[in-house]
Amino acid sequence: RGLGDVYKRQIMNNDIFNHIINRLLSNANDALKDAQANDKDEFYVGKKLAYYEVLDTIKNDLIIAEYDLQECGLDIDLDNDYL
C-alpha cells in the first residue's frame, strides 16, 4: 500500500467522522427542541444535557488534535446553543 491509499482512507475516515458528528448535531437539535417544548420534564432536559456533554467532549478533543471544527460542524458555541 502506498501513501495514496493511506491518504484515501484518511479522507474517507474524515467523511465518515464528519457525517457522524452531523448526525449527533441533528439529534442534539431535536433534543433541544423537545427540551424547550417540555421544559419541566427532567427526561427531555437531561437528554439535551447529555448531547451537550458528548458534543463538548468531542469538540475539546478535536481542538487539542487541531482538527478543523468547521469541517465537521462543531464550530459553534455549544454553551450558548444548549445550556
mmCIF file of C-alpha atoms in Angstrom:
data_model
loop_
_atom_site.group_PDB
_atom_site.id
_atom_site.type_symbol
_atom_site.label_atom_id
_atom_site.label_comp_id
_atom_site.label_asym_id
_atom_site.label_seq_id
_atom_site.Cartn_x
_atom_site.Cartn_y
_atom_site.Cartn_z
ATOM 1 C CA ARG A 1 0.000 0.000 0.000
ATOM 2 C CA GLY A 2 1.293 3.394 -0.946
ATOM 3 C CA LEU A 3 0.815 6.819 0.535
ATOM 4 C CA GLY A 4 -2.072 7.403 -1.856
ATOM 5 C CA ASP A 5 -4.016 4.560 -0.238
ATOM 6 C CA VAL A 6 -3.358 5.962 3.222
ATOM 7 C CA TYR A 7 -4.489 9.415 2.079
ATOM 8 C CA LYS A 8 -7.679 7.997 0.511
ATOM 9 C CA ARG A 9 -8.502 6.085 3.703
ATOM 10 C CA GLN A 10 -7.906 9.242 5.760
ATOM 11 C CA ILE A 11 -10.285 11.262 3.585
ATOM 12 C CA MET A 12 -12.902 8.513 3.778
ATOM 13 C CA ASN A 13 -12.459 8.281 7.539
ATOM 14 C CA ASN A 14 -12.861 12.067 7.846
ATOM 15 C CA ASP A 15 -16.013 11.937 5.718
ATOM 16 C CA ILE A 16 -17.482 9.205 7.885
ATOM 17 C CA PHE A 17 -16.463 11.023 11.071
ATOM 18 C CA ASN A 18 -17.941 14.317 9.850
ATOM 19 C CA HIS A 19 -21.163 12.524 8.920
ATOM 20 C CA ILE A 20 -21.413 11.007 12.410
ATOM 21 C CA ILE A 21 -20.850 14.418 14.040
ATOM 22 C CA ASN A 22 -23.518 15.947 11.814
ATOM 23 C CA ARG A 23 -25.956 13.218 12.881
ATOM 24 C CA LEU A 24 -25.137 13.906 16.535
ATOM 25 C CA LEU A 25 -25.726 17.626 15.976
ATOM 26 C CA SER A 26 -29.055 16.914 14.294
ATOM 27 C CA ASN A 27 -30.117 14.662 17.171
ATOM 28 C CA ALA A 28 -28.931 17.279 19.682
ATOM 29 C CA ASN A 29 -31.028 19.933 17.944
ATOM 30 C CA ASP A 30 -34.065 17.650 18.121
ATOM 31 C CA ALA A 31 -33.372 17.091 21.828
ATOM 32 C CA LEU A 32 -33.076 20.863 22.303
ATOM 33 C CA LYS A 33 -36.479 21.442 20.702
ATOM 34 C CA ASP A 34 -38.014 18.680 22.821
ATOM 35 C CA ALA A 35 -36.499 20.192 25.982
ATOM 36 C CA GLN A 36 -37.810 23.640 25.084
ATOM 37 C CA ALA A 37 -41.294 22.227 24.495
ATOM 38 C CA ASN A 38 -41.155 20.183 27.713
ATOM 39 C CA ASP A 39 -39.023 22.367 29.966
ATOM 40 C CA LYS A 40 -40.481 20.883 33.164
ATOM 41 C CA ASP A 41 -39.788 17.289 32.111
ATOM 42 C CA GLU A 42 -36.463 16.076 33.515
ATOM 43 C CA PHE A 43 -36.147 13.395 30.830
ATOM 44 C CA TYR A 44 -36.094 15.870 27.945
ATOM 45 C CA VAL A 45 -33.880 18.344 29.793
ATOM 46 C CA GLY A 46 -31.485 15.529 30.724
ATOM 47 C CA LYS A 47 -31.397 14.252 27.156
ATOM 48 C CA LYS A 48 -30.465 17.718 25.904
ATOM 49 C CA LEU A 49 -27.686 17.971 28.504
ATOM 50 C CA ALA A 50 -26.388 14.518 27.584
ATOM 51 C CA TYR A 51 -25.994 15.581 23.955
ATOM 52 C CA TYR A 52 -24.272 18.757 25.114
ATOM 53 C CA GLU A 53 -21.792 16.750 27.224
ATOM 54 C CA VAL A 54 -20.992 14.377 24.351
ATOM 55 C CA LEU A 55 -20.534 17.167 21.811
ATOM 56 C CA ASP A 56 -18.482 19.269 24.239
ATOM 57 C CA THR A 57 -16.152 16.338 24.974
ATOM 58 C CA ILE A 58 -15.678 15.604 21.274
ATOM 59 C CA LYS A 59 -15.136 19.277 20.480
ATOM 60 C CA ASN A 60 -12.498 19.679 23.203
ATOM 61 C CA ASP A 61 -10.606 16.622 21.970
ATOM 62 C CA LEU A 62 -10.771 17.900 18.382
ATOM 63 C CA ILE A 63 -9.411 21.287 19.465
ATOM 64 C CA ILE A 64 -6.452 19.545 21.127
ATOM 65 C CA ALA A 65 -5.913 17.488 17.948
ATOM 66 C CA GLU A 66 -6.131 20.710 15.875
ATOM 67 C CA TYR A 67 -8.971 19.272 13.789
ATOM 68 C CA ASP A 68 -10.897 21.707 11.584
ATOM 69 C CA LEU A 69 -14.094 22.199 13.590
ATOM 70 C CA GLN A 70 -15.820 23.857 10.647
ATOM 71 C CA GLU A 71 -15.308 20.699 8.596
ATOM 72 C CA CYS A 72 -17.435 18.638 10.979
ATOM 73 C CA GLY A 73 -19.879 21.371 12.042
ATOM 74 C CA LEU A 74 -18.622 21.854 15.597
ATOM 75 C CA ASP A 75 -17.529 25.448 15.019
ATOM 76 C CA ILE A 76 -20.466 26.570 17.138
ATOM 77 C CA ASP A 77 -20.927 27.874 20.674
ATOM 78 C CA LEU A 78 -22.272 24.772 22.399
ATOM 79 C CA ASP A 79 -22.718 26.588 25.718
ATOM 80 C CA ASN A 80 -24.869 29.266 24.114
ATOM 81 C CA ASP A 81 -26.863 26.818 22.000
ATOM 82 C CA TYR A 82 -27.509 24.015 24.500
ATOM 83 C CA LEU A 83 -27.175 25.425 28.017
#
